XYZ file of C-alpha atoms in Angstrom:
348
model
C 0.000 0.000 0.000
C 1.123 3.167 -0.548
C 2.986 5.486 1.699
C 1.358 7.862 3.697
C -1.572 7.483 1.159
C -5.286 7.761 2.094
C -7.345 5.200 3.808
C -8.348 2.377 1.713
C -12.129 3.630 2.640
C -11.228 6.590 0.478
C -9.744 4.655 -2.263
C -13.540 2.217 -1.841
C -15.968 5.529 -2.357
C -14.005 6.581 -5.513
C -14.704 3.161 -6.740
C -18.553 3.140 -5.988
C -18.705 6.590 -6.827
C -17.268 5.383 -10.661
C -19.112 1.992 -10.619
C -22.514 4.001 -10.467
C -21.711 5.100 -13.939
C -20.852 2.090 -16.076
C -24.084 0.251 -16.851
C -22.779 -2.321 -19.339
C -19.643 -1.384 -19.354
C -16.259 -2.179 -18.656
C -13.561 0.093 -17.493
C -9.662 -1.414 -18.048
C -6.627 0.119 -17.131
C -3.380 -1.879 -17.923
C -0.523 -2.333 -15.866
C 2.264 -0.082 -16.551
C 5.430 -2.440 -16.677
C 8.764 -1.951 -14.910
C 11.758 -0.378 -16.991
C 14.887 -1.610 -17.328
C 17.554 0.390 -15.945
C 20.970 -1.809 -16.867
C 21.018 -5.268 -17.449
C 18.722 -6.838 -14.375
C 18.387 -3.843 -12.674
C 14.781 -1.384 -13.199
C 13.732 1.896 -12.472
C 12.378 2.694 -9.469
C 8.819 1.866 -10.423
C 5.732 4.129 -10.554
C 2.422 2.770 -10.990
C -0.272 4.089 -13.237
C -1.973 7.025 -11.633
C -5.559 6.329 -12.270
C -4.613 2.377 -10.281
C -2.854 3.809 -8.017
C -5.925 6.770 -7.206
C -8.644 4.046 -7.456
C -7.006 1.432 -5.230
C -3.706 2.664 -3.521
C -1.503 -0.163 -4.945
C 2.018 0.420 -5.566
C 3.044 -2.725 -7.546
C 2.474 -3.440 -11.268
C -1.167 -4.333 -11.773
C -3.790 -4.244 -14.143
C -7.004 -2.921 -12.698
C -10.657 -3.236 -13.811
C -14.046 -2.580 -12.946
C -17.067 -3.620 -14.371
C -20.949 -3.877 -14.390
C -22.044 -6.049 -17.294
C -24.336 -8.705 -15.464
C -21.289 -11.513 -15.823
C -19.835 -13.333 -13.147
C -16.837 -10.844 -12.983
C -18.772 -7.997 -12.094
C -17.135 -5.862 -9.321
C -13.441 -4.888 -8.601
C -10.953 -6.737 -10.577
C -7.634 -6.436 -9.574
C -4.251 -8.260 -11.940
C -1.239 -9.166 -9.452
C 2.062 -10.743 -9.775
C 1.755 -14.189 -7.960
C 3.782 -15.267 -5.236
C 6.948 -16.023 -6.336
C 9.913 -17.060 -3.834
C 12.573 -16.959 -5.777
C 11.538 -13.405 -7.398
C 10.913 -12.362 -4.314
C 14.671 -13.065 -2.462
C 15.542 -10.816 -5.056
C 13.266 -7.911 -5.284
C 11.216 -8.150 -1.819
C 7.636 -9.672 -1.104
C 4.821 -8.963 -3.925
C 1.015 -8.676 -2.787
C -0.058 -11.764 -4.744
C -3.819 -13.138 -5.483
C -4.592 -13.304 -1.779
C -3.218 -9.826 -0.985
C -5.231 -8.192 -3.612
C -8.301 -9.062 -2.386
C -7.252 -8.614 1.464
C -5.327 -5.495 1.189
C -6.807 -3.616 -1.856
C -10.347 -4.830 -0.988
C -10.566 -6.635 -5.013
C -13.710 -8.399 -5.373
C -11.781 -10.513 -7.733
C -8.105 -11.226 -8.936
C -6.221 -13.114 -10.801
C -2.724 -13.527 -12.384
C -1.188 -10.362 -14.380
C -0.756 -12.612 -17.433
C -4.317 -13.200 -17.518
C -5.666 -9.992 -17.541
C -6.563 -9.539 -21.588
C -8.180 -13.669 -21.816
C -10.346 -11.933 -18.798
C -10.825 -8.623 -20.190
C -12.165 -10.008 -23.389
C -14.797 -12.455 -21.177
C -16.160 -9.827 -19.824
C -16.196 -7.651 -23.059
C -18.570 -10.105 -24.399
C -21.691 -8.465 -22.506
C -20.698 -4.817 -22.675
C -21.436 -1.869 -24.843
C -18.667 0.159 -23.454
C -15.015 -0.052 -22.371
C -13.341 2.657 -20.829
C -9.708 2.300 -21.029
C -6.181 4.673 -21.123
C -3.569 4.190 -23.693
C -0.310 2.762 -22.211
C 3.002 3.388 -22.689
C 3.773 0.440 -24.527
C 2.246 -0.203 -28.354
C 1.972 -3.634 -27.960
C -0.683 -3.233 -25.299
C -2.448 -0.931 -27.153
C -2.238 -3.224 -29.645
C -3.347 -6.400 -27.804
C -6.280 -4.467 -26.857
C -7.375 -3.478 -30.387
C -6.845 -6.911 -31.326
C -9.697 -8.030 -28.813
C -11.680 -5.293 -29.212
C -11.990 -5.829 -32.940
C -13.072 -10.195 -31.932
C -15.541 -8.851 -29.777
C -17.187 -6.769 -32.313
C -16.973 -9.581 -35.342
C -19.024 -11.928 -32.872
C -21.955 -8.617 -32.407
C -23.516 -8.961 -35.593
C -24.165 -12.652 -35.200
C -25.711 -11.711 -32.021
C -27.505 -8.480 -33.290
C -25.931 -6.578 -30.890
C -24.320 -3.403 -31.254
C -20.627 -2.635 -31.817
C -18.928 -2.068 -28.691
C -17.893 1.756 -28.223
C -14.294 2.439 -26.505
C -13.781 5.670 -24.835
C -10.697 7.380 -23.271
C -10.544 6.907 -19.360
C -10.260 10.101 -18.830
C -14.080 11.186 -19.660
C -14.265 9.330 -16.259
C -11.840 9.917 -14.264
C -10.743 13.291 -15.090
C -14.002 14.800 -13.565
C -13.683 13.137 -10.291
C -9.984 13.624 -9.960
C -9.824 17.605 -11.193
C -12.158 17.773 -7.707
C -9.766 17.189 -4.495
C -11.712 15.459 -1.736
C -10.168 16.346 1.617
C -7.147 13.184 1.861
C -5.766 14.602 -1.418
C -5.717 18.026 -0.278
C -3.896 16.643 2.461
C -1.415 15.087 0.866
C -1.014 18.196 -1.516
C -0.032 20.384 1.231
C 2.223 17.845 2.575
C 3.984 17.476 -0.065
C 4.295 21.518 -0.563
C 5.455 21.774 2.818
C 8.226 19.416 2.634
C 9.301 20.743 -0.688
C 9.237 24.387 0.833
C 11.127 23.304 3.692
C 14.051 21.545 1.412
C 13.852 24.974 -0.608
C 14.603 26.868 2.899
C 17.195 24.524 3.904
C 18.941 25.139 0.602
C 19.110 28.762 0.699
C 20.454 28.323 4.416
C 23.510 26.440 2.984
C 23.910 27.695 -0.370
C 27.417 28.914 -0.708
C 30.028 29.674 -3.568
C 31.503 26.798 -5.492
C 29.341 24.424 -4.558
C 28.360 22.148 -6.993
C 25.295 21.682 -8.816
C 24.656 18.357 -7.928
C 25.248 19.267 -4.058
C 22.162 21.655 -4.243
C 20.379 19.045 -5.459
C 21.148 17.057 -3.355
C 20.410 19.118 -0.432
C 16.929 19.621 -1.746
C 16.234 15.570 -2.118
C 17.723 15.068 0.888
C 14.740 17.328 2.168
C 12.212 15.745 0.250
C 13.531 12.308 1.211
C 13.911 12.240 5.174
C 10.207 14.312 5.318
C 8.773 11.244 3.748
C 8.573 11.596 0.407
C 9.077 8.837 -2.274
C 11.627 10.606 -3.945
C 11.819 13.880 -6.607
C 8.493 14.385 -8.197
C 10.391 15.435 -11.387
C 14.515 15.684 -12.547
C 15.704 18.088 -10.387
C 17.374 20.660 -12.225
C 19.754 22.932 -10.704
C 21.464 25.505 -12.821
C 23.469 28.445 -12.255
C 24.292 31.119 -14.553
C 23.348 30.806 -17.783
C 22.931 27.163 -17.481
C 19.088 28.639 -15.931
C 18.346 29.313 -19.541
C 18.469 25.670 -20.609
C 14.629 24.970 -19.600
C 14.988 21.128 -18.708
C 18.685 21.285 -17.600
C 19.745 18.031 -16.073
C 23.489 17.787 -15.942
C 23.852 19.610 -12.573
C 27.512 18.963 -12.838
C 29.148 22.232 -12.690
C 29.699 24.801 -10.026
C 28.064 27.836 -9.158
C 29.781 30.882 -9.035
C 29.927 34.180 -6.778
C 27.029 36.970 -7.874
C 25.465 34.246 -10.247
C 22.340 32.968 -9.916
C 21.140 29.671 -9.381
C 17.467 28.670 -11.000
C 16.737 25.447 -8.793
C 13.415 23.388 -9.842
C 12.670 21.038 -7.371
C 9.302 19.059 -5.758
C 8.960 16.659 -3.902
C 5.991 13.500 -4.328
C 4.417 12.859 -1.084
C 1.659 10.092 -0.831
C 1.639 9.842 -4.645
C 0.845 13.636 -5.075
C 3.543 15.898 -6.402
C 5.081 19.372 -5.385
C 6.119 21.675 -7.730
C 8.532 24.815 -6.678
C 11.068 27.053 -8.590
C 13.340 29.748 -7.167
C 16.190 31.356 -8.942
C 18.565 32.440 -5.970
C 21.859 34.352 -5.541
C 24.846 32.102 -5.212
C 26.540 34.974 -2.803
C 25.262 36.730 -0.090
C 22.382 39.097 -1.668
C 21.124 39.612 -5.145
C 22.985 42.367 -6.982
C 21.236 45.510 -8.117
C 20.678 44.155 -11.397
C 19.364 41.034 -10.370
C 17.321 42.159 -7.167
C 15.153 44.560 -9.419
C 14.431 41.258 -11.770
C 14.016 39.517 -9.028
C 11.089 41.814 -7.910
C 9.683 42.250 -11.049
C 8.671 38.570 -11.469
C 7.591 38.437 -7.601
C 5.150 41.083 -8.536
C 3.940 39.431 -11.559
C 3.625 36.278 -9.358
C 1.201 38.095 -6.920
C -0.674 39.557 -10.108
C -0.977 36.107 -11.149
C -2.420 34.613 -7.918
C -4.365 37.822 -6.897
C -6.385 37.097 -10.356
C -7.105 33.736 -9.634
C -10.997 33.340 -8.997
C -14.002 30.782 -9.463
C -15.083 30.541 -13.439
C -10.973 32.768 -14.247
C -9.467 30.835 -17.106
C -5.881 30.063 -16.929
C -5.074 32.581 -20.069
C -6.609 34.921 -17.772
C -4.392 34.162 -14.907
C -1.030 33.920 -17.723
C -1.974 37.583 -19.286
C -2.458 39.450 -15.963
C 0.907 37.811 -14.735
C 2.284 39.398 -18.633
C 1.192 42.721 -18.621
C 2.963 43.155 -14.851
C 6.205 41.865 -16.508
C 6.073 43.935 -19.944
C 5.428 46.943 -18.007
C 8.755 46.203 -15.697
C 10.643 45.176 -18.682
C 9.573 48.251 -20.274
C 10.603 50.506 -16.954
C 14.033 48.545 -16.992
C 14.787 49.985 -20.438
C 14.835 46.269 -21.709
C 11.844 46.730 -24.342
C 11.075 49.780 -26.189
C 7.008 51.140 -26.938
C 3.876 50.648 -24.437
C 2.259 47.342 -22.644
C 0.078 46.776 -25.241
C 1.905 47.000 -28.029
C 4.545 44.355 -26.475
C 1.705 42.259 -25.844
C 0.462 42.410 -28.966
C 3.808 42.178 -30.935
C 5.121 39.111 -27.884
C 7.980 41.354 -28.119
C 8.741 40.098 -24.623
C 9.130 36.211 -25.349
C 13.034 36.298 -25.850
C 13.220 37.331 -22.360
């Protein structure tokens, strides 16, 4: 189960609440499979979000629920079995038993047999709700048995059977927090903060990039969390202008700046937080008016933030704070509007 996730009550009403809404129909999510890092050794592993939302579990399964009047009805959950030998290795899996115990699965079975079961209980439905995985030949493997489910319909004078993205689901319930996610949100923003705070405590010059972040994961880490919620980037100078930089293998100097990106995930929700700090003691003129310039557009941004506001709403009131500064700075020529209207601001 996962850490510090919500009770497995919560993780029950999301299921009912869904189940109330597929009448003959079928809703599959496959199991996203573990990567191969070098040779026999694999990613840390990250299960699918809508799985891991719906029932908590952190191991690679294939979930499915279903209301199509068959004898599979329910909560379906798709588990690697018991294995000893796989499991000296690699550490105890949930197996059949667990599933249902754990997880609270009304039924489950072996991950291997999770399309022979999904096209069973196909054969009464006139929906499946499903996501596309990462992996072609399971989207494949699922068109395969969606197209022998639909040769058999007109034989039976029923109607072909309609597939629709997951998300027309899912995406309504999960865009709404219920209180244990909101929870878990601020969590993980706290601990994130915190690693932020502890970084600019200790930030000094010629430190390394990769020791800031690894002051920050050390943060996110020994709070609780599961690790980084993204690649943690931190670059100084004008390394900051590389917008997914990586390498964090050079030092940062005296009167740069340092842009670090870093959030932690916490309960399987993820913190997101940039800064852009100075390497010395204080910000230099130069940078400090910058500096306040996109704190103010910040504000802006968050002070237009409202029931019904639209996020290009949110992104234009943040712009027109930042063209006027950039304008004040001497850095762009003409008025607000015209800047806006010309994006004469996007190179900076």
């Amino acid at each position: 189960m996962i850490l510090h996730g919500p009770d497995p009550s919560v993780h029950a009403k999301r299921r009912k609440t869904l189940s109330k809404q597929l009448e003959r129909a079928v809703l599959f999510i496959p199991a996203v499979a573990e990567a191969v890092y070098s040779n026999d050794v694999h990613y840390v592993y990250r299960p699918d979000t809508n799985t891991r939302y719906l029932c908590g579990i952190e191991e690679p399964a294939a979930l499915m629920l279903s209301r199509t009047g068959g004898d599979v009805d329910g909560f379906s959950l798709f588990v690697r079995p018991r294995d000893h030998e796989s499991e000296t290795w690699t550490g105890q899996r949930i197996g059949i038993e667990g599933a249902c115990e754990v997880y609270g699965a009304q039924h489950a079975y072996p991950e291997a047999e999770a399309f022979k079961i999904l096209q069973r209980v196909l054969k009464k439905a006139q929906t499946l709700y499903t996501a596309p995985a990462r992996d072609p030949r399971i989207n494949a493997r699922i068109t395969e048995i969606v197209q022998a489910v639909n040769a058999e319909r007109p034989r039976e004078g029923g109607l072909p059977l309609v597939v629709t993205d997951v998300s027309v689901l899912l995406g309504s319930m999960r865009i709404r927090k219920d209180p244990a996610e909101i929870d878990l949100m601020r969590k993980a923003a706290t601990v994130s903060a915190t690693a932020h705070n502890e970084l600019i405590a200790r930030l000094r010059p010629g430190m390394w990039e990769y020791e800031v972040q690894a002051i920050v994961e050390y943060g996110f880490r020994s709070a609780g969390c599961a690790g980084p919620a993204y690649g943690t980037i931190a670059a100084g100078g004008p390394r900051a202008a590389v917008l997914h930089y990586t390498a964090n293998d050079q030092r940062v100097c005296d009167n740069e700046l340092v842009l670090v990106d870093a959030g932690g995930e916490y309960g399987g929700y993820c913190a997101d937080i940039t800064r852009t700090l100075p390497v010395g003691a204080a910000y230099t003129r130069a940078q400090a008016e910058l500096y306040d310039l996109v704190l103010a557009a910040q504000q802006c941004g968050i002070e237009t933030v409202a029931p019904g506001i639209t996020f290009a709403t949110v992104h234009r009131a943040a712009l027109e704070v930042l063209c006027e500064g950039l304008i004040s700075l001497g850095i762009l020529d003409g008025n607000t509007e015209a800047c806006l209207a010309e994006e004469s601001y996007k190179p900076y």
